[in-house]
mmCIF file of C-alpha atoms and ligand atoms in Angstrom:
data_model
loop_
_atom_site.group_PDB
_atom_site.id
_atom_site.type_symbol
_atom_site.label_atom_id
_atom_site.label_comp_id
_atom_site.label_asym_id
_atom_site.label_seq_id
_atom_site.Cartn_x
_atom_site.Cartn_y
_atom_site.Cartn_z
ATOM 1 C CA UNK A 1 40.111 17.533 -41.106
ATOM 2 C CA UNK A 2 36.291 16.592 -41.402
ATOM 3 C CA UNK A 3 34.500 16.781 -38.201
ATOM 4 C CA UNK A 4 33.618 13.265 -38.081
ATOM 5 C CA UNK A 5 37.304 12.658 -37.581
ATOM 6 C CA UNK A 6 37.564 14.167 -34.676
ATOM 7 C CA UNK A 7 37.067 10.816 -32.651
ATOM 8 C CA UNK A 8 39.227 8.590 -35.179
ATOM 9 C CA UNK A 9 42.440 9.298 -36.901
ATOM 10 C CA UNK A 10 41.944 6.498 -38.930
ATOM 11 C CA UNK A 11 39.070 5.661 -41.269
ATOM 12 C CA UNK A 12 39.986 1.986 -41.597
ATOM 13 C CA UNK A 13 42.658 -0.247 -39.789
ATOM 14 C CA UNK A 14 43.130 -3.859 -39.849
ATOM 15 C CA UNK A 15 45.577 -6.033 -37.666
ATOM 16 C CA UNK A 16 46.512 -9.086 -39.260
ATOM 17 C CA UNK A 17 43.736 -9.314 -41.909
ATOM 18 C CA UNK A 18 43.626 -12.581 -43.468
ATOM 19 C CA UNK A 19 41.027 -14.348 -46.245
ATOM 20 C CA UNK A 20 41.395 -18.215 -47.163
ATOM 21 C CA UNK A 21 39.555 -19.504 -49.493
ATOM 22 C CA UNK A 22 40.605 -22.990 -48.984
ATOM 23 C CA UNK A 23 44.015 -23.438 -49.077
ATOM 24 C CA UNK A 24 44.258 -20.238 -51.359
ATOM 25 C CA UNK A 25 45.756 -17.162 -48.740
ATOM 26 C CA UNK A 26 44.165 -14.278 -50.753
ATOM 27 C CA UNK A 27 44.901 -11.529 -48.004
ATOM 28 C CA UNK A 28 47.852 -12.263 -45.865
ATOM 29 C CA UNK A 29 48.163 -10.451 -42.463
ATOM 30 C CA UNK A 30 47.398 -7.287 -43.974
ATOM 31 C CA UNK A 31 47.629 -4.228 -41.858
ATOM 32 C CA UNK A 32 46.518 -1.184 -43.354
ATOM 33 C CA UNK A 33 46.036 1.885 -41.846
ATOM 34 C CA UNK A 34 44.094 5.068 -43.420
ATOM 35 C CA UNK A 35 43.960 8.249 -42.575
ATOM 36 C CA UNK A 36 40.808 10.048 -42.416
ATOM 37 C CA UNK A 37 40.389 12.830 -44.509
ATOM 38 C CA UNK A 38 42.708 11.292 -46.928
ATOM 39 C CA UNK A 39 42.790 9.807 -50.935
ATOM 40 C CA UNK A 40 44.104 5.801 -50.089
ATOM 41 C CA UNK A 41 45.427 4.384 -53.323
ATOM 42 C CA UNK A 42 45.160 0.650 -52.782
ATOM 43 C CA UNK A 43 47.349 -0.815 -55.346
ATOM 44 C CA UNK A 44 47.930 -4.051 -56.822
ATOM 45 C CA UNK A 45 48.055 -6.580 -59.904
ATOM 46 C CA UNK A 46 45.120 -8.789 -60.988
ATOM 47 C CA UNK A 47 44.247 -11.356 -57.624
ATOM 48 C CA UNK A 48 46.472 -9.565 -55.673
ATOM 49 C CA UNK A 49 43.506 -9.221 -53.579
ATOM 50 C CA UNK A 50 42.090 -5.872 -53.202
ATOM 51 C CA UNK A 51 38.322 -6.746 -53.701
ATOM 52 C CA UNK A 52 38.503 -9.631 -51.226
ATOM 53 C CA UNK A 53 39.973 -7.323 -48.473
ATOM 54 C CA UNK A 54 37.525 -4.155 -49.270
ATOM 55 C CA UNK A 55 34.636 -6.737 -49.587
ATOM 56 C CA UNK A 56 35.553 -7.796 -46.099
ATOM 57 C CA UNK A 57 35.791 -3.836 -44.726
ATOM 58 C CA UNK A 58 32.253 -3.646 -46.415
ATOM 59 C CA UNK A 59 31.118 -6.276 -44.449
ATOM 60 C CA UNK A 60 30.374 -8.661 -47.269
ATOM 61 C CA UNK A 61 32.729 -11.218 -46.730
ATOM 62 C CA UNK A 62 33.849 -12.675 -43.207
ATOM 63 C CA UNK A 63 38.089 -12.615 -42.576
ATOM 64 C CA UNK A 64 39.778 -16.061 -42.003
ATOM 65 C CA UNK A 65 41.697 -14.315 -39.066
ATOM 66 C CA UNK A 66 42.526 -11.017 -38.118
ATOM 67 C CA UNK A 67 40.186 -7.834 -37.147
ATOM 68 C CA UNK A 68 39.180 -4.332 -39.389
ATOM 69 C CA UNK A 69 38.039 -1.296 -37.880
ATOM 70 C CA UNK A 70 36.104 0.932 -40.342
ATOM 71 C CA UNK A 71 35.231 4.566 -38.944
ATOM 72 C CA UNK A 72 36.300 3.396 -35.287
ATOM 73 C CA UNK A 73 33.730 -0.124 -35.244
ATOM 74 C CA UNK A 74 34.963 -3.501 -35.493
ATOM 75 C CA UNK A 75 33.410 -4.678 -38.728
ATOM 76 C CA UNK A 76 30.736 -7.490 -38.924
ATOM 77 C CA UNK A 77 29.430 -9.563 -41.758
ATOM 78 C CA UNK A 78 25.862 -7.960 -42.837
ATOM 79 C CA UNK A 79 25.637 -5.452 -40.079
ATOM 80 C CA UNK A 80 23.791 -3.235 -41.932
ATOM 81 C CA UNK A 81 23.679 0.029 -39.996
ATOM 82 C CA UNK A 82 27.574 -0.062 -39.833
ATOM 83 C CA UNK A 83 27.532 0.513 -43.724
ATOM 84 C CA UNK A 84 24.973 3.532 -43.425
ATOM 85 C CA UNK A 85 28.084 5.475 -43.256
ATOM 86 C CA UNK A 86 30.209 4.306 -45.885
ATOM 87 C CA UNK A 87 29.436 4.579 -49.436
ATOM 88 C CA UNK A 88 31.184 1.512 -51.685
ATOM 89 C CA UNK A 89 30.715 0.977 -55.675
ATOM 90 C CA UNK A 90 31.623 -2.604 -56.162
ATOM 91 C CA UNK A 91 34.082 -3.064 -58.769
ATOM 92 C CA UNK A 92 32.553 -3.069 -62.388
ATOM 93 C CA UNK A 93 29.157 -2.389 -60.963
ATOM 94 C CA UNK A 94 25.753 -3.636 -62.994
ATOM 95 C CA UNK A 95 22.734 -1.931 -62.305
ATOM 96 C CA UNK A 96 18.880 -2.586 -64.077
ATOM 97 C CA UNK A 97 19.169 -1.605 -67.482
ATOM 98 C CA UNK A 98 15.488 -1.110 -67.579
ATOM 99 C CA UNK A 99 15.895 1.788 -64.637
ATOM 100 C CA UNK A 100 16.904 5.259 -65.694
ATOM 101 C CA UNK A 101 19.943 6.828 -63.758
ATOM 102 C CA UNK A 102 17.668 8.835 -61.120
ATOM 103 C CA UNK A 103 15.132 6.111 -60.863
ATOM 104 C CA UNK A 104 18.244 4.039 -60.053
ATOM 105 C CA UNK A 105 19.150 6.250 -57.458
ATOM 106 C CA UNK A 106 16.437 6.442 -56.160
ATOM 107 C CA UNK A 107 15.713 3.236 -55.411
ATOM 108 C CA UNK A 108 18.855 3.166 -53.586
ATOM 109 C CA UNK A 109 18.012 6.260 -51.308
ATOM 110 C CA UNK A 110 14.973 4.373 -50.480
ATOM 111 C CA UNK A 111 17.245 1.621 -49.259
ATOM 112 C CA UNK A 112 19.123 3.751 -47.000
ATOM 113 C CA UNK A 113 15.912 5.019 -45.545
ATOM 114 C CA UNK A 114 16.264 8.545 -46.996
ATOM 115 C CA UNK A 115 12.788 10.215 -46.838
ATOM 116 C CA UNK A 116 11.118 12.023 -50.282
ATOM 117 C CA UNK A 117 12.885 15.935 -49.664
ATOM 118 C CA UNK A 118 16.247 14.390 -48.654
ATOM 119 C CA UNK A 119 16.075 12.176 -52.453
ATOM 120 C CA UNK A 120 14.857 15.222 -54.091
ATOM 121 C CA UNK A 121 17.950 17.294 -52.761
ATOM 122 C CA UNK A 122 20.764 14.972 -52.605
ATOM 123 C CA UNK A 123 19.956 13.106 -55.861
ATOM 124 C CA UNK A 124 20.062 15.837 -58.130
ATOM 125 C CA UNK A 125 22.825 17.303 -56.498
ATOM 126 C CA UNK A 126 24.737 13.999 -57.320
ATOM 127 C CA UNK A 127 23.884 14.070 -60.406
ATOM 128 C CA UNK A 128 25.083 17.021 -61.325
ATOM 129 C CA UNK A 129 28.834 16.301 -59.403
ATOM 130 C CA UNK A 130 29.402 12.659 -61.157
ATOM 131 C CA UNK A 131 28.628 15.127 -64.370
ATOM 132 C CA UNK A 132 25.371 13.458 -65.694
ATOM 133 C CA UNK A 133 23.413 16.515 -65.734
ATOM 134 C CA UNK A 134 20.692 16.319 -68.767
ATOM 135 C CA UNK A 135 20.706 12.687 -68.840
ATOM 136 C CA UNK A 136 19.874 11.499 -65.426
ATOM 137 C CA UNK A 137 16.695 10.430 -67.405
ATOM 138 C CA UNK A 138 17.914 8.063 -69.862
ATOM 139 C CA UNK A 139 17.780 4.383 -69.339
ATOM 140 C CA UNK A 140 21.099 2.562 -67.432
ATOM 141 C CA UNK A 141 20.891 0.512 -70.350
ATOM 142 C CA UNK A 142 22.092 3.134 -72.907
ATOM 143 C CA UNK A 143 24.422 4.827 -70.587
ATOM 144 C CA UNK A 144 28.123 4.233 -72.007
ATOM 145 C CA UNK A 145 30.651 2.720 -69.366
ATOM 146 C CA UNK A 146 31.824 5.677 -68.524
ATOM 147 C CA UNK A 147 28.351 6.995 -67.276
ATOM 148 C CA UNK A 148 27.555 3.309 -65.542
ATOM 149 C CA UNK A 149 30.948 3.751 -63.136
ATOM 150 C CA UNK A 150 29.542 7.667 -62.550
ATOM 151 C CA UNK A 151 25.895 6.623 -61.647
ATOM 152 C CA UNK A 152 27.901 4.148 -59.569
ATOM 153 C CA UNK A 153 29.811 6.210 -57.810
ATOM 154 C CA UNK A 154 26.896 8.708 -56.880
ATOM 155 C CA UNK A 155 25.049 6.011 -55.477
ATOM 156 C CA UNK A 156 28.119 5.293 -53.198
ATOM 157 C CA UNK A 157 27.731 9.107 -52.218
ATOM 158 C CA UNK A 158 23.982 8.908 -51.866
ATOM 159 C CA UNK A 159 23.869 8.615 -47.895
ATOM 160 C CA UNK A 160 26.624 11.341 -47.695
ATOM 161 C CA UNK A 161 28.685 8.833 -46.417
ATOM 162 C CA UNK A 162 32.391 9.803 -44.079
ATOM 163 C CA UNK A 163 33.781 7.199 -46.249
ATOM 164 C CA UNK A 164 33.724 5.943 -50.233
ATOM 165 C CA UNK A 165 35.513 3.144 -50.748
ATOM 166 C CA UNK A 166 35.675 2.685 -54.549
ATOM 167 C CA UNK A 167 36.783 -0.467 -56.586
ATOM 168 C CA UNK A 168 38.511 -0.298 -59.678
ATOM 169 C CA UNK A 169 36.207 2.826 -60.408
ATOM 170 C CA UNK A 170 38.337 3.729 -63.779
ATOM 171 C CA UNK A 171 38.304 -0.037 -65.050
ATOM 172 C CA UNK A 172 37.406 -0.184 -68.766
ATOM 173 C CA UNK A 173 37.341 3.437 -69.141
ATOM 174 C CA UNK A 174 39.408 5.123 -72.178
ATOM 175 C CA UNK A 175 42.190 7.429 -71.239
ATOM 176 C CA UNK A 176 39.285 10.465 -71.211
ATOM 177 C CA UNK A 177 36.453 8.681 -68.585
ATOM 178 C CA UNK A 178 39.733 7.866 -66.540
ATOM 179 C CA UNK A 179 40.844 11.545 -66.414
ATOM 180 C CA UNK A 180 36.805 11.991 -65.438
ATOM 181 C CA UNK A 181 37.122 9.562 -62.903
ATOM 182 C CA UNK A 182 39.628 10.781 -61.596
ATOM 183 C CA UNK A 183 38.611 14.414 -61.307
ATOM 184 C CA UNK A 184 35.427 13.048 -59.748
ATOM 185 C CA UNK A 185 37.686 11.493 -57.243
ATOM 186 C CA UNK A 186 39.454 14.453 -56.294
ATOM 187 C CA UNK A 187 35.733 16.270 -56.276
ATOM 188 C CA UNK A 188 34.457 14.105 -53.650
ATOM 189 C CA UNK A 189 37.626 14.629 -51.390
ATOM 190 C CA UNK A 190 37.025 17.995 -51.349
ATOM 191 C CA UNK A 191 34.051 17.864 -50.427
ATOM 192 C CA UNK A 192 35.780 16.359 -47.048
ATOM 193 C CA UNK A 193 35.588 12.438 -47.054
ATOM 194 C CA UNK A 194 38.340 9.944 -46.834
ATOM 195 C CA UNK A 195 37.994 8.128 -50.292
ATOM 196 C CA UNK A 196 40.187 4.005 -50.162
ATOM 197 C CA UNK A 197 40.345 3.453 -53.906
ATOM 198 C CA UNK A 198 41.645 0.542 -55.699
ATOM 199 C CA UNK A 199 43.866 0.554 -58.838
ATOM 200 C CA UNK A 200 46.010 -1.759 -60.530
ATOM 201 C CA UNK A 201 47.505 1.168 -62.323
ATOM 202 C CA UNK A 202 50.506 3.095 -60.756
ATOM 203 C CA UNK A 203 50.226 6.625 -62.514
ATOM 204 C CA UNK A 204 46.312 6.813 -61.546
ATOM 205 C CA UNK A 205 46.783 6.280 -58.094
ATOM 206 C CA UNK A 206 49.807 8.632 -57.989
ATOM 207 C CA UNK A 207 48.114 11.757 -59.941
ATOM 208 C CA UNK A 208 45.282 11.516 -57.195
ATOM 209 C CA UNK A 209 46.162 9.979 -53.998
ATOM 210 C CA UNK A 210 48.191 11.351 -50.677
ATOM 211 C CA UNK A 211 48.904 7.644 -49.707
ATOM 212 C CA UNK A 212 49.362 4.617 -51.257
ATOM 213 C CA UNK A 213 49.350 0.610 -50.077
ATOM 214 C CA UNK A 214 51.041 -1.736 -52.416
ATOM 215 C CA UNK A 215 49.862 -5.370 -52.395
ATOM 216 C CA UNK A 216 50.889 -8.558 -53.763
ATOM 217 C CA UNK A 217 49.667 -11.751 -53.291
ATOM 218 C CA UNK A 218 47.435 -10.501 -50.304
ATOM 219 C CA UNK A 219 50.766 -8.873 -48.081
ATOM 220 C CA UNK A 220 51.257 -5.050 -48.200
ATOM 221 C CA UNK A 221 54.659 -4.464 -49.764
ATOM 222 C CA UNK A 222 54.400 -0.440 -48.995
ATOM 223 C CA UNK A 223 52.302 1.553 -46.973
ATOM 224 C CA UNK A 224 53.250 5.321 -47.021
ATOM 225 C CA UNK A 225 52.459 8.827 -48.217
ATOM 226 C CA UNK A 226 52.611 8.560 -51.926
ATOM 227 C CA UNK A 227 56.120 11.302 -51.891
ATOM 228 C CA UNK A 228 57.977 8.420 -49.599
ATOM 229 C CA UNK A 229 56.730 5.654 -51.697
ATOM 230 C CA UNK A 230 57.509 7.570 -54.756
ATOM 231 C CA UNK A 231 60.815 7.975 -53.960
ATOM 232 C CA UNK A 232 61.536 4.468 -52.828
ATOM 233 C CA UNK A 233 60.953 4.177 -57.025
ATOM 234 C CA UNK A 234 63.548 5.701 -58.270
ATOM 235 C CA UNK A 235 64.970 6.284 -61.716
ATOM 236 C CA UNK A 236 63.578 7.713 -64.825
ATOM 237 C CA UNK A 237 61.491 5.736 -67.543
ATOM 238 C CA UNK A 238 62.923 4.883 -70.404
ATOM 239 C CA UNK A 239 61.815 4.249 -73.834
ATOM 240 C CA UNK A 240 63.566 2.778 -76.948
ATOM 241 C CA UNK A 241 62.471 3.472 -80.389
ATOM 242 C CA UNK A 242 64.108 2.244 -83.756
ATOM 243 C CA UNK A 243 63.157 4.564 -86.432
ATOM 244 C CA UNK A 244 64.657 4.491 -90.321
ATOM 245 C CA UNK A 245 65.483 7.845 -91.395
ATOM 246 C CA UNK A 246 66.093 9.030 -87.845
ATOM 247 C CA UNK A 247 66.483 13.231 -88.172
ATOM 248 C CA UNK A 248 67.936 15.988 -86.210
ATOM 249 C CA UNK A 249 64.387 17.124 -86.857
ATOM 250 C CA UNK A 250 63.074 13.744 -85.186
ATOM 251 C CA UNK A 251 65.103 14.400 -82.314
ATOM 252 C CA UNK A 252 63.835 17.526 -81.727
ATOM 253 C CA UNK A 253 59.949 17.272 -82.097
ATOM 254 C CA UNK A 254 60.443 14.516 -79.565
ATOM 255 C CA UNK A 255 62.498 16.606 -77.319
ATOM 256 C CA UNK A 256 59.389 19.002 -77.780
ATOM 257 C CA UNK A 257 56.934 16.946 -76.568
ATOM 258 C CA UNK A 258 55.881 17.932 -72.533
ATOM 259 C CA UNK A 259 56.727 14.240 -70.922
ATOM 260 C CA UNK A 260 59.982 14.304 -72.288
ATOM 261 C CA UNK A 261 62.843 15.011 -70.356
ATOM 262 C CA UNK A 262 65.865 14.088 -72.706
ATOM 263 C CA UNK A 263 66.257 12.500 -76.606
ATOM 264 C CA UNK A 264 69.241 11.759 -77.877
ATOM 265 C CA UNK A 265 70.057 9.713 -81.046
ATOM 266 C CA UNK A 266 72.229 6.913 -81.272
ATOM 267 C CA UNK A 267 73.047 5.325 -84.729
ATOM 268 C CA UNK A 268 68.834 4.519 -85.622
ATOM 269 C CA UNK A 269 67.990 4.651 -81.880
ATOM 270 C CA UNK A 270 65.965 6.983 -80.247
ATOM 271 C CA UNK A 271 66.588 6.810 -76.458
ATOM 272 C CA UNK A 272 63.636 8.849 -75.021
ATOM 273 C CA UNK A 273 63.896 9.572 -71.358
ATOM 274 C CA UNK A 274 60.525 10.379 -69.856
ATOM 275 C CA UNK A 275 59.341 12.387 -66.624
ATOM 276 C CA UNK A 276 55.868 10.285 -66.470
ATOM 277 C CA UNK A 277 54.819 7.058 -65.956
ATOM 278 C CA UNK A 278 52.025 7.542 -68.316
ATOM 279 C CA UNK A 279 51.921 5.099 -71.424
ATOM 280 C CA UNK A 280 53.049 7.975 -74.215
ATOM 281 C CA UNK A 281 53.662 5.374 -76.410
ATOM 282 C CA UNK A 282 50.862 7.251 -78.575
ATOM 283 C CA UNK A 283 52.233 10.214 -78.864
ATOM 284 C CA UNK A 284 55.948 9.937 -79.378
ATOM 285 C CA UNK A 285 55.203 8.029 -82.399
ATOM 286 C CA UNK A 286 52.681 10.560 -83.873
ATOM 287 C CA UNK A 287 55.685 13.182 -83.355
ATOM 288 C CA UNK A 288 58.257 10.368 -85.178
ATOM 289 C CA UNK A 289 55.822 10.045 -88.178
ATOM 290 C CA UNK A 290 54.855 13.689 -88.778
ATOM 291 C CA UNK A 291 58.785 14.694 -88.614
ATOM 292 C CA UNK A 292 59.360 11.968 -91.287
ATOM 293 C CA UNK A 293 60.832 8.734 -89.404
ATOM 294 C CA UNK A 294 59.945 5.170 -89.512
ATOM 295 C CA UNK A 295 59.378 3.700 -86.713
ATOM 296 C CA UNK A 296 60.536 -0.219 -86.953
ATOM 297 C CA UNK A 297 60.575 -0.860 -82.758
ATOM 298 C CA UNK A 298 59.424 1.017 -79.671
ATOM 299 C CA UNK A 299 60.177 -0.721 -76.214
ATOM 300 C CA UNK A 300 59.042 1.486 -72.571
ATOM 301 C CA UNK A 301 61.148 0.016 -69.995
ATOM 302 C CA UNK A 302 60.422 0.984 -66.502
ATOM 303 C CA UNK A 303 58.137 1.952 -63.828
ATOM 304 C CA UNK A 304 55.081 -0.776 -64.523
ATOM 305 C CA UNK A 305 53.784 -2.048 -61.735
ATOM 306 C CA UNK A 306 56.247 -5.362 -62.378
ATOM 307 C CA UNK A 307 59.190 -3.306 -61.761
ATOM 308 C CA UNK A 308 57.725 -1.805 -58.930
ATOM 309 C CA UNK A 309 57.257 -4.439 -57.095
ATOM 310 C CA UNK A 310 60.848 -6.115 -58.169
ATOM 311 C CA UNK A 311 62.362 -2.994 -56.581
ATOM 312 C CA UNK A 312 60.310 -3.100 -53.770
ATOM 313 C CA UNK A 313 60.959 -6.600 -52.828
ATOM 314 C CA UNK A 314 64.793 -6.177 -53.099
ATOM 315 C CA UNK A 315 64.722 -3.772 -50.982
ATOM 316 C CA UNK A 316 62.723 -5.654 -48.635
ATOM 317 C CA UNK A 317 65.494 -8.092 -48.734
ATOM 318 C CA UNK A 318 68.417 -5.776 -48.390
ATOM 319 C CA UNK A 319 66.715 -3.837 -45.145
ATOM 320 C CA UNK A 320 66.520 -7.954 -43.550
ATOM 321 C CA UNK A 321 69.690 -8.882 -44.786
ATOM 322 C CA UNK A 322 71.716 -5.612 -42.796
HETATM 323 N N1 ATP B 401 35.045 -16.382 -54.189
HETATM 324 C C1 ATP B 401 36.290 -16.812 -54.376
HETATM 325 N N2 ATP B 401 36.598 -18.114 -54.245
HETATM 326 C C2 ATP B 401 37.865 -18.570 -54.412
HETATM 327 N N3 ATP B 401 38.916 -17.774 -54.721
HETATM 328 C C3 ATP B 401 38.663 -16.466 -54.873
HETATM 329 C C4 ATP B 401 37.347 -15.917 -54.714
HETATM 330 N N4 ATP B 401 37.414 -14.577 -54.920
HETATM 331 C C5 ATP B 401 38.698 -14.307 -55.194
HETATM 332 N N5 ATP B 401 39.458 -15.430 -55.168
HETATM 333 C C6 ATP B 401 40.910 -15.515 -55.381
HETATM 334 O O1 ATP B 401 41.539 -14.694 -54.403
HETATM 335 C C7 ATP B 401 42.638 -13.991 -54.955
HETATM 336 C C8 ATP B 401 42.417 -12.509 -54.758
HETATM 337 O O2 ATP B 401 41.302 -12.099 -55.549
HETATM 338 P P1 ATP B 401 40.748 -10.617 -55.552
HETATM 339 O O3 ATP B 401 39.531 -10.599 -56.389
HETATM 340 O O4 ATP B 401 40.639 -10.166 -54.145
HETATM 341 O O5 ATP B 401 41.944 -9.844 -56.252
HETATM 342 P P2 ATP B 401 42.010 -8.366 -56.862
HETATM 343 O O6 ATP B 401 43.270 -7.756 -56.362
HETATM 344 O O7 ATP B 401 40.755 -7.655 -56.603
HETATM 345 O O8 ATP B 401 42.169 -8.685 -58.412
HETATM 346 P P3 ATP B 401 41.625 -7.885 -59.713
HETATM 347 O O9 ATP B 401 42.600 -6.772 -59.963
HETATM 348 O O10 ATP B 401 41.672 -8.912 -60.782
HETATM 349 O O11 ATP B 401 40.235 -7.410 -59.418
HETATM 350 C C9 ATP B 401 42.723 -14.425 -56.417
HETATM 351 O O12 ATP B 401 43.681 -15.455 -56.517
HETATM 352 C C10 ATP B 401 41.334 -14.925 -56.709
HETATM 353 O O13 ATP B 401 41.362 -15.933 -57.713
HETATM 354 MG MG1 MG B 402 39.347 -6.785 -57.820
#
């Protein structure tokens, strides 16, 4: 456990949290309750409101009713010094594309009243853990997405902050700047602070976090360690594929593939049985087509966020109705 955490267990906690806006509820008594030291998935569907409740732990936006604690202190709308130590990258973050990446950073450290050695150590330092080593000296305006979320997360790690609090960081990434993300994630929890990171994707938050909140429509369905909330989903996914000239051989290249737990044929249906909740969509079909089938449907049933939340609610309503 980090030192800093020696005080508080908890790196944010909220009682009641609520946002209007209007007569629109978009955080609903929302307690939430994480644990220093940890990696917070904070999960949830477009609106559900996950930007509106981390804007108000940021201190951006002012709750409705309710309280948040963040690192111990009751949070306050633009009380800057409370945000010295916790680093956020808003989500889909736009910075000057006329500024290169260090320049950017820079700037920033000179905003947190970092003097010239403490830039000159800590921003090269970042630069080289969000992996943007060699081009820390290109203009923000060239970088690729990918490299805009990275300079945006070193800039939430620029005051070596206790906690990062990250929206939506692998948002319009392809499958290989999420795994990056990701990693990066994991990078800066090791390096000891509590990271609260939004998703609206269920396998990202579980190959990275220890505990996850699910929320919909601004109430927290779930908030556990990722194993109990994991096994409150239950079942395998499933995945459906009609193929014309469905082979042994077929069968068994898909039964080959790692994700795969069982294939089995039935008539011109492949019934795939899967051990992730990845999209593999991709690559059962490559293994179809190279063993000679036709694929003529394909249908993942299972384990998207949609289903989550159906299972989670009726069993909301069973544990009321006993
Ligand atoms: N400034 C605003 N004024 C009015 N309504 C807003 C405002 N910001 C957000 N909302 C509404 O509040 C609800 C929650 O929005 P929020 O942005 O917090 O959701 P989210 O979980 O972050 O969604 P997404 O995954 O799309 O980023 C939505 O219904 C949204 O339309
Ligand atoms: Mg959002």
């Amino acid at each position: 456990m980090p030192f800093w955490c020696v005080a508080v267990d908890l790196a944010i906690e909220t009682i009641d949290l609520t946002k209007q806006y209007g007569s629109l509820t978009a955080v609903n008594k929302l307690n939430l309750r994480v644990e220093c030291g940890s990696i917070h998935g904070f999960l949830g569907p477009n609106g559900a409101g996950k930007s509106t409740t981390i804007k108000i732990l940021v201190g951006l936006l002012k709750a409705t009713q309710g309280s948040a604690k963040v690192l111990g202190q009751e949070v306050h709308v633009d009380q800057a010094d409370a945000r010295l130590s916790i680093g956020y990258m808003p989500e889909l973050p736009r910075f000057p594309n006329h500024l290169k990446g260090a320049e950017l950073l820079d700037v920033y450290g000179r905003m947190y009243g970092m003097n010239p050695q403490e830039r000159q150590t800590q921003i090269p330092r970042l630069i080289d853990l969000v992996g943007l080593k060699g081009r820390e000296n290109d203009l923000i305006g060239k970088y690729s997405k990918g490299m805009q979320q990275r300079i945006g997360i070193a800039q939430a790690l620029l005051n070596n902050p206790q906690l990062v609090i990250l929206d939506e960081p692998s948002i319009g990434l392809d499958p290989v700047g999420m795994v990056e993300v990701r990693e990066l994630v994991k990078a800066i929890s090791k390096e000891g602070m509590t990271v609260f990171v939004s998703s609206h994707l269920l396998y990202e938050v579980e190959q990275i976090c220890s505990h996850v909140t699910i929320i919909n429509r601004g109430q927290a369905l779930v908030s556990d360690t990722l194993e109990t909330v994991s096994q409150m989903i239950s079942g395998p996914t499933v995945m459906q594929v009609e193929v014309v000239n469905l082979s042994g051989a077929t069968v068994a290249a898909v039964k080959a593939l790692s994700p795969v737990k069982e294939a089995t044929k039935s008539g011109n249906m492949l019934n795939v049985s899967l051990s992730t909740r990845e999209d593999v969509r991709a690559e059962v079909s490559q293994a179809i087509t190279k063993s000679g089938g036709i694929i003529v449907g394909m249908t993942q049933k299972g384990h998207s966020l949609e289903d989550v939340f159906i299972q989670l609610i009726n069993k909301r309503q069973e544990g009321s109705a006993q």
